[in-house]
Amino acid sequence: MKTSKCNQIYQSILNEISNGKLQHGDKLDSENTLSEHHQASRSTVRKALDLLQERGYVQKIQGKGMFVLSPDNIEFNLGGIVSFQEVNLKLGRTVQTEVAEFLPLDADPRLAALLQVGTGERVDHIKRVRTIDGEKVILDLNYFVAALIPGLDRDIASASIYHYIEHELGLKISYAQRVIEAQPCNELDRRYLDLKGTDHVIVVKNRTFLYDGQQFEYTESRHRLDKFLFSDIARR
Amino acid sequence: MKTSKCNQIYQSILNEISNGKLQHGDKLDSENTLSEHHQASRSTVRKALDLLQERGYVQKIQGKGMFVLSPDNIEFNLGGIVSFQEVNLKLGRTVQTEVAEFLPLDADPRLAALLQVGTGERVDHIKRVRTIDGEKVILDLNYFVAALIPGLDRDIASASIYHYIEHELGLKISYAQRVIEAQPCNELDRRYLDLKGTDHVIVVKNRTFLYDGQQFEYTESRHRLDKFLFSDIARR
DNA sequence: GAGTGGTCTAGACCACCTA
DNA sequence: AGGTGGTCTAGACCACTCC
């Protein structure tokens, strides 16, 4: 594993924060000091520090120095694109995924618009039910552009589709647009989820794009109200 | 010189995208070409381009070049910290804010923990009701650390508190932690909102921090289900 | 004035893509 | 092979904070 010098410095400082050598309110060494310490140029050190700041671990203040922020922030780093598996492993939950339906279809005009492809384009549609701690609480409706993500099948869908895309197909995922809103429960929700009397779901609509800007996925994740949680750090 | 060279280059390219000179899929000039063009070093150009990419306007691809992304992305940039006013102006909504309560109080242990201050610390508590297109749909419960945000009053609360903090007090806001979840309606929701039969609200909990890492605010925004919307771009 | 982070420069070498 | 972005260097000057 060849990792950049910038990343080594990032990890090195992050470790000191994680293991408590550096604590909330502590001042870090100056950029010049860190340069000597790690035998790197100041620019390289700065890039590592910018990363730490962006991810909420430290805060630079001009003329004063850099300070470690509250360890709370570390727990908040579920931001960015994270797979369903990663998040729930982190939270120590028992999770199962069941593929309820796997259906190749041709895009109707509405779906074509959501996926930014032509009408009639081949699309793989998957319905998956997520069971957390014994209750069916999330219904995922996935639509993948078959031309971009070939070879999808039920087995892959029941494991991790993102792992398949990144490691088997070797594609790079770049960014995702998300919208979060609430909707009244529909027929599908009632069929697949344990609603426990709730009459709305939280819907996370997601369009995901490859490194070259092509959209390959549209997904609706329908969460039972009381099991939904989203966290985030927003920077000015 | 008020604005940095890096920022000038950023704006210059952004203009070309906004006014349609550069369109979805178009390739930008290379970093070296842009360096000559703007009489800047390659590093400076790169910093401007990194910003454009971070904000979802362009995508770099190693060995190929940089490409303009879909203009959809521009509309998605409600991310970051945005005030209630800004978002709704953008959406062309009619909006009113009514201050239902303004109450200086001393932090109990629970509130002190949420604000990261000592128990008994002076806190300004504000309840505000947001009316959108004639319906009361958002209840904001604000808690400001009085020592950091002095001089708050009802008038400021009914205008824009953030404007007061940044422009009157001259403080710099740095970042915010957000958590989004759903909760059953409580007594306050029923008293202040037009619930229209819904029995849950979407709660956005928010802790906001100054440039020096001090937390000055804890806020709960309680949204009526059917009027809640959140959008976002997540990058790998 | 000394020390900090913020910006910028000019140049080098590498990894990747398209010929 | 030539062009692209990715990383890194060594050094400069500025703005801000603190003593």
XYZ file of C-alpha atoms (C1' of nucleotides) in Angstrom:
510
model
C 0.000 0.000 0.000
C 1.697 3.137 -1.146
C 0.269 6.118 0.633
C 1.176 9.717 -0.055
C 3.361 11.645 2.333
C 0.491 14.049 2.886
C -1.673 11.138 3.976
C 0.988 9.753 6.314
C 1.127 13.075 8.117
C -2.671 13.180 8.273
C -2.800 9.707 9.796
C 0.019 10.427 12.193
C -1.746 13.448 13.662
C -5.116 11.716 13.621
C -3.637 8.892 15.672
C -2.424 11.307 18.319
C -5.946 12.679 18.558
C -7.560 9.244 18.630
C -5.345 7.801 21.333
C -5.695 10.865 23.499
C -2.165 12.273 23.229
C -3.843 15.371 21.835
C -7.047 16.413 23.534
C -9.815 18.939 23.136
C -8.348 22.434 23.258
C -4.718 21.345 22.887
C -2.543 23.319 20.514
C -0.799 21.470 17.705
C 2.797 22.092 16.672
C 3.178 24.902 14.161
C 3.324 24.163 10.466
C 7.063 24.866 10.367
C 7.720 22.550 13.302
C 5.672 19.793 11.702
C 7.592 20.275 8.453
C 10.905 19.511 10.172
C 9.395 16.691 12.233
C 8.047 14.855 9.207
C 10.777 16.011 6.826
C 8.222 17.449 4.455
C 7.643 20.815 2.888
C 5.256 23.218 4.522
C 2.786 22.874 1.614
C 2.540 19.154 2.173
C 1.960 19.605 5.865
C -0.667 22.248 5.137
C -2.550 19.893 2.870
C -2.701 17.292 5.620
C -3.880 19.898 8.107
C -6.542 21.173 5.706
C -7.895 17.628 5.555
C -7.993 17.375 9.335
C -9.848 20.657 9.538
C -12.274 19.721 6.772
C -13.160 16.553 8.630
C -13.790 18.373 11.865
C -10.813 17.310 13.966
C -8.933 20.581 14.294
C -9.482 24.272 13.796
C -6.873 26.715 12.480
C -6.824 30.255 13.765
C -4.647 32.750 11.968
C -1.902 34.187 14.112
C -2.590 31.809 16.993
C -2.223 28.235 15.875
C -4.220 25.069 15.443
C -6.386 23.542 18.110
C -7.972 20.162 18.629
C -11.754 20.246 18.557
C -14.218 18.251 20.612
C -14.022 14.487 20.100
C -17.761 14.650 19.416
C -16.880 15.694 15.915
C -15.246 12.372 15.184
C -18.524 10.580 15.767
C -20.160 12.944 13.318
C -18.144 11.807 10.378
C -20.813 9.664 8.838
C -20.936 12.383 6.200
C -19.777 11.746 2.666
C -20.960 8.711 0.798
C -21.045 5.723 3.087
C -22.526 2.370 2.349
C -25.318 0.937 4.420
C -22.985 -1.725 5.754
C -20.288 0.677 6.919
C -22.650 2.874 8.910
C -24.354 0.077 10.744
C -21.187 -1.835 11.507
C -19.943 1.374 13.093
C -23.058 1.538 15.225
C -22.735 -2.098 16.234
C -26.092 -3.184 14.865
C -27.215 -6.566 13.643
C -28.171 -6.140 10.034
C -29.589 -8.342 7.310
C -30.306 -7.594 3.679
C -32.915 -9.525 1.739
C -33.355 -9.128 -1.995
C -37.104 -9.000 -2.494
C -37.022 -8.522 -6.233
C -34.483 -8.401 -9.051
C -35.952 -7.171 -12.299
C -34.310 -6.037 -15.544
C -36.545 -3.497 -17.239
C -36.586 -0.795 -19.897
C -36.672 2.799 -18.677
C -39.990 4.606 -19.023
C -39.773 8.366 -19.548
C -39.994 9.160 -15.818
C -37.217 6.737 -14.881
C -35.113 7.802 -17.858
C -35.233 11.378 -16.576
C -34.203 10.343 -13.069
C -31.245 8.410 -14.466
C -30.361 10.905 -17.202
C -30.510 8.230 -19.910
C -32.671 7.692 -22.966
C -36.153 6.193 -22.757
C -35.996 2.444 -23.316
C -32.466 2.114 -21.916
C -31.843 -1.148 -20.023
C -32.027 -0.725 -16.253
C -31.628 -3.220 -13.408
C -34.233 -2.670 -10.720
C -33.726 -4.138 -7.261
C -35.941 -4.080 -4.208
C -34.091 -4.805 -0.985
C -35.360 -4.970 2.565
C -33.001 -4.051 5.400
C -33.598 -5.710 8.727
C -32.002 -4.073 11.746
C -32.091 -5.837 15.084
C -34.903 -8.052 13.856
C -37.223 -5.415 12.378
C -37.727 -4.603 8.716
C -37.173 -0.868 8.721
C -35.678 0.151 5.368
C -36.882 -0.510 1.829
C -34.330 0.249 -0.873
C -35.496 0.741 -4.451
C -32.400 0.713 -6.661
C -32.175 1.477 -10.355
C -28.818 0.872 -12.061
C -27.929 1.741 -15.654
C -27.102 -1.701 -17.055
C -24.725 -0.330 -19.692
C -22.523 1.164 -16.958
C -22.886 -1.550 -14.311
C -22.933 -4.862 -16.196
C -23.300 -8.276 -14.614
C -25.449 -7.403 -11.608
C -27.323 -10.345 -10.119
C -29.177 -11.371 -6.971
C -26.037 -12.636 -5.234
C -24.250 -9.365 -5.661
C -27.336 -7.459 -4.575
C -27.580 -9.439 -1.350
C -23.910 -8.794 -0.588
C -22.685 -5.279 -1.425
C -23.336 -3.654 -4.774
C -20.886 -0.853 -4.065
C -18.139 -3.342 -3.343
C -18.872 -4.998 -6.692
C -18.797 -1.675 -8.546
C -15.571 -0.468 -7.011
C -13.567 -3.676 -6.615
C -14.884 -6.116 -9.218
C -15.648 -3.658 -12.002
C -12.896 -1.254 -10.920
C -15.079 1.823 -11.346
C -14.565 4.982 -9.354
C -17.520 6.594 -7.638
C -17.288 10.331 -7.471
C -20.255 12.043 -5.861
C -23.922 11.797 -5.034
C -26.864 14.171 -4.956
C -29.204 13.511 -2.074
C -32.644 14.765 -1.210
C -34.361 13.897 2.053
C -38.096 14.281 2.550
C -41.071 12.612 4.240
C -43.867 10.810 2.398
C -47.047 9.010 3.418
C -46.609 5.255 3.391
C -47.529 3.613 0.133
C -48.496 0.097 -0.843
C -44.876 -1.089 -1.111
C -43.983 0.214 2.338
C -46.925 -1.626 3.843
C -46.025 -4.830 2.032
C -42.329 -4.953 2.891
C -41.781 -3.047 6.146
C -42.738 -3.522 9.783
C -44.431 -0.140 10.082
C -45.573 -0.478 13.681
C -48.500 1.867 13.120
C -46.491 4.725 11.609
C -48.078 6.280 8.538
C -45.098 8.142 7.037
C -41.633 7.159 5.879
C -38.479 9.235 5.448
C -37.363 8.984 1.838
C -33.739 9.525 0.849
C -33.476 9.994 -2.902
C -30.030 9.486 -4.245
C -28.375 9.975 -7.645
C -24.838 8.663 -7.793
C -22.185 9.512 -10.371
C -18.988 7.945 -11.650
C -15.627 9.646 -11.869
C -16.358 10.839 -15.398
C -19.629 12.492 -14.378
C -21.948 9.794 -15.733
C -24.901 8.918 -13.526
C -25.171 5.192 -12.945
C -27.739 4.946 -10.181
C -30.985 6.301 -8.839
C -32.088 4.967 -5.479
C -34.909 5.626 -3.048
C -34.271 4.503 0.512
C -37.523 4.430 2.442
C -36.919 4.479 6.203
C -39.391 3.849 8.958
C -39.746 7.155 10.812
C -38.460 6.118 14.183
C -35.356 4.382 12.840
C -34.111 7.217 10.685
C -30.968 9.119 11.607
C -28.777 11.418 9.575
C -25.739 13.331 10.767
C -23.468 15.795 9.176
C -20.863 18.515 9.615
C -21.453 21.665 7.583
C -18.589 24.119 7.073
C -18.763 27.731 6.094
C -6.437 43.888 -3.186
C -9.555 42.630 -1.514
C -10.031 39.279 -3.168
C -7.319 36.673 -3.592
C -5.998 35.731 -6.990
C -7.208 32.223 -6.394
C -10.719 33.537 -5.851
C -10.613 35.703 -8.972
C -9.806 32.670 -11.061
C -12.589 30.724 -9.359
C -15.110 33.459 -10.108
C -13.902 33.888 -13.661
C -14.447 30.224 -14.475
C -17.704 30.091 -12.547
C -19.004 32.981 -14.642
C -18.259 31.117 -17.841
C -20.284 28.189 -16.522
C -23.144 30.375 -15.288
C -23.566 32.338 -18.516
C -23.411 29.214 -20.638
C -20.046 29.736 -22.339
C -19.076 26.443 -20.760
C -21.736 23.751 -20.799
C -22.309 20.263 -19.453
C -19.609 17.965 -20.777
C -17.335 20.716 -22.079
C -13.636 20.388 -21.383
C -11.873 23.207 -19.550
C -8.448 24.532 -20.509
C -5.600 22.617 -18.917
C -4.012 23.826 -15.693
C -0.921 25.019 -17.539
C -2.991 26.941 -20.073
C -5.029 28.565 -17.304
C -1.802 29.508 -15.513
C -0.605 31.527 -18.505
C -4.054 32.927 -19.143
C -4.434 34.316 -15.639
C -0.749 34.944 -15.083
C -0.741 32.798 -11.994
C 1.231 29.810 -10.818
C -0.140 26.354 -11.390
C -0.698 25.854 -7.650
C -2.932 28.888 -7.484
C -4.951 27.717 -10.450
C -5.230 24.273 -8.904
C -6.622 25.696 -5.692
C -9.329 27.515 -7.630
C -10.148 24.353 -9.563
C -10.296 22.288 -6.372
C -12.914 24.711 -5.081
C -14.964 24.389 -8.258
C -14.830 20.621 -7.989
C -15.695 20.611 -4.292
C -18.762 22.687 -5.002
C -19.944 20.377 -7.740
C -19.327 22.457 -10.856
C -16.529 20.506 -12.524
C -14.882 17.119 -12.347
C -11.171 16.444 -12.817
C -10.066 13.220 -14.461
C -6.396 12.354 -14.300
C -4.762 12.164 -17.687
C -7.824 13.489 -19.516
C -8.739 16.910 -18.224
C -11.508 18.729 -16.438
C -15.125 18.647 -17.455
C -18.176 20.726 -16.659
C -20.832 18.817 -14.761
C -24.582 19.022 -15.057
C -26.076 22.380 -14.098
C -28.380 20.418 -11.769
C -25.538 20.401 -9.300
C -25.603 24.137 -8.941
C -29.158 23.986 -7.632
C -28.077 21.402 -5.113
C -25.711 23.710 -3.348
C -27.969 24.390 -0.436
C -25.360 22.407 1.476
C -23.137 24.173 3.941
C -24.630 26.415 6.544
C -27.433 28.469 5.105
C -29.865 30.640 6.962
C -33.577 30.039 6.866
C -34.071 33.269 4.931
C -31.579 32.462 2.184
C -33.039 29.059 1.400
C -36.604 30.204 1.170
C -35.856 33.311 -0.828
C -34.135 31.020 -3.286
C -37.251 28.892 -3.497
C -39.459 31.926 -3.966
C -41.621 31.335 -0.923
C -43.545 33.790 1.196
C -42.120 33.563 4.654
C -42.847 35.124 8.032
C -41.071 34.728 11.333
C -42.868 35.319 14.618
C -41.060 35.385 17.933
C -43.314 33.424 20.274
C -41.077 33.701 23.301
C -37.845 35.381 24.350
C -36.546 34.137 27.651
C -33.180 34.585 29.364
C -32.506 31.590 31.570
C -29.777 29.734 33.428
C -28.582 26.465 31.904
C -29.732 23.312 33.632
C -27.345 20.331 33.399
C -28.982 18.938 30.251
C -28.841 22.253 28.385
C -25.333 22.940 29.657
C -24.190 19.664 28.094
C -25.821 20.486 24.758
C -24.105 23.872 24.709
C -20.801 22.692 26.192
C -20.900 25.320 28.942
C -21.117 25.131 32.721
C -24.374 24.566 34.564
C -25.952 27.888 35.527
C -24.422 29.762 32.586
C -26.669 32.500 31.152
C -28.490 31.428 28.007
C -30.976 33.242 25.763
C -33.816 30.987 24.750
C -36.013 31.899 21.802
C -39.049 30.185 20.369
C -39.825 31.208 16.806
C -42.596 30.088 14.500
C -41.968 30.081 10.759
C -44.945 30.610 8.514
C -44.526 29.548 4.911
C -47.235 30.435 2.415
C -49.683 31.033 5.240
C -49.117 27.877 7.279
C -47.158 27.547 10.513
C -44.831 24.701 9.644
C -41.556 25.179 11.534
C -40.920 25.694 15.233
C -37.389 26.827 16.071
C -36.109 26.409 19.611
C -32.885 28.417 19.867
C -30.436 28.510 22.761
C -27.602 31.050 22.555
C -24.724 31.374 25.001
C -25.241 34.926 26.260
C -21.562 35.455 27.054
C -20.665 34.873 23.389
C -23.681 36.513 21.751
C -24.473 39.587 23.854
C -27.316 41.992 23.216
C -29.864 39.646 21.661
C -33.446 40.891 21.814
C -36.834 40.269 20.267
C -36.251 42.642 17.365
C -33.086 40.907 16.296
C -34.757 37.515 16.712
C -37.595 38.501 14.416
C -35.148 39.712 11.777
C -32.032 37.546 11.296
C -29.924 36.426 14.237
C -27.137 35.241 11.962
C -26.925 38.613 10.308
C -26.601 40.190 13.746
C -23.855 37.765 14.791
C -21.794 38.164 11.660
C -22.306 41.803 10.752
C -23.161 43.608 13.989
C -20.985 41.630 16.378
C -18.394 40.845 13.699
C -18.036 37.212 14.747
C -17.003 34.477 12.359
C -19.072 31.321 12.174
C -17.035 28.262 11.393
C -19.035 25.048 11.275
C -22.117 23.247 12.480
C -22.960 19.714 13.551
C -26.369 18.579 12.414
C -28.496 15.594 13.255
C -31.771 14.898 11.504
C -34.377 12.545 12.948
C -38.124 12.111 13.315
C -40.022 12.457 16.593
C -43.653 12.136 17.661
C -45.318 15.527 18.032
C -45.130 16.963 21.525
C -47.124 19.578 23.396
C -45.154 22.495 21.936
C -45.628 21.295 18.365
C -49.355 21.061 18.908
C -49.488 24.517 20.454
C -47.498 26.399 17.843
C -47.796 24.551 14.525
C -50.568 23.850 12.021
C -50.081 20.093 12.140
C -52.896 19.190 9.739
C -53.362 15.782 11.336
C -49.726 14.687 11.153
C -48.404 13.074 14.303
C -44.654 13.294 13.752
C -42.208 16.134 13.090
C -38.760 16.105 11.508
C -36.272 17.474 14.002
C -33.015 19.083 12.886
C -30.676 19.453 15.854
C -27.901 21.888 15.287
C -24.794 22.901 17.235
C -22.978 25.856 15.743
C -19.410 26.940 16.446
C -17.354 30.104 16.110
C -14.027 30.416 14.359
C -12.152 29.634 17.563
C -14.063 26.396 18.113
C -16.375 27.708 20.823
C -19.973 26.553 20.586
C -22.404 29.461 20.797
C -25.702 27.871 19.800
C -27.883 24.835 20.147
C -31.046 24.815 18.064
C -33.856 22.385 17.381
C -35.852 23.062 14.225
C -39.084 21.110 14.306
C -40.564 20.772 10.804
C -43.990 19.581 9.864
C -43.447 16.324 7.965
C -44.862 17.299 4.627
C -42.966 20.599 4.413
C -39.525 19.231 5.159
C -36.857 19.136 2.471
C -33.116 18.684 2.704
C -30.642 18.473 -0.166
C -27.001 17.833 -0.358
C -24.016 16.832 -2.480
C -21.778 14.184 -0.963
C -18.270 13.666 -2.338
C -16.033 10.681 -2.000
C 9.247 42.022 17.018
C 8.556 37.140 16.969
C 5.590 33.579 15.728
C 1.516 31.952 13.596
C -1.286 30.692 9.561
C -2.678 32.579 4.396
C -1.213 33.175 -0.189
C 1.683 32.703 -4.074
C 5.659 31.358 -7.029
C 8.713 28.404 -10.144
C 10.099 24.266 -10.815
C 10.471 19.126 -10.413
C 8.975 14.310 -10.922
C 5.199 10.895 -11.120
C 0.813 8.373 -12.732
C -2.543 8.143 -16.066
C -4.789 8.641 -20.708
C -4.767 8.995 -25.738
C -2.371 8.682 -29.667
C 5.494 10.243 -26.964
C 3.089 14.115 -25.440
C -0.397 16.077 -22.631
C -3.116 15.828 -18.485
C -3.772 16.061 -13.571
C -1.341 14.452 -8.668
C 2.253 15.251 -5.494
C 6.055 17.574 -3.531
C 9.752 21.016 -2.749
C 12.066 25.487 -1.158
C 11.435 29.829 -0.685
C 9.016 34.400 -0.534
C 5.874 37.923 1.285
C 1.577 39.164 3.779
C -2.055 39.467 7.717
C -2.971 38.491 12.172
C -2.083 37.723 17.282
C 0.484 38.210 21.288
C 3.962 40.058 24.196
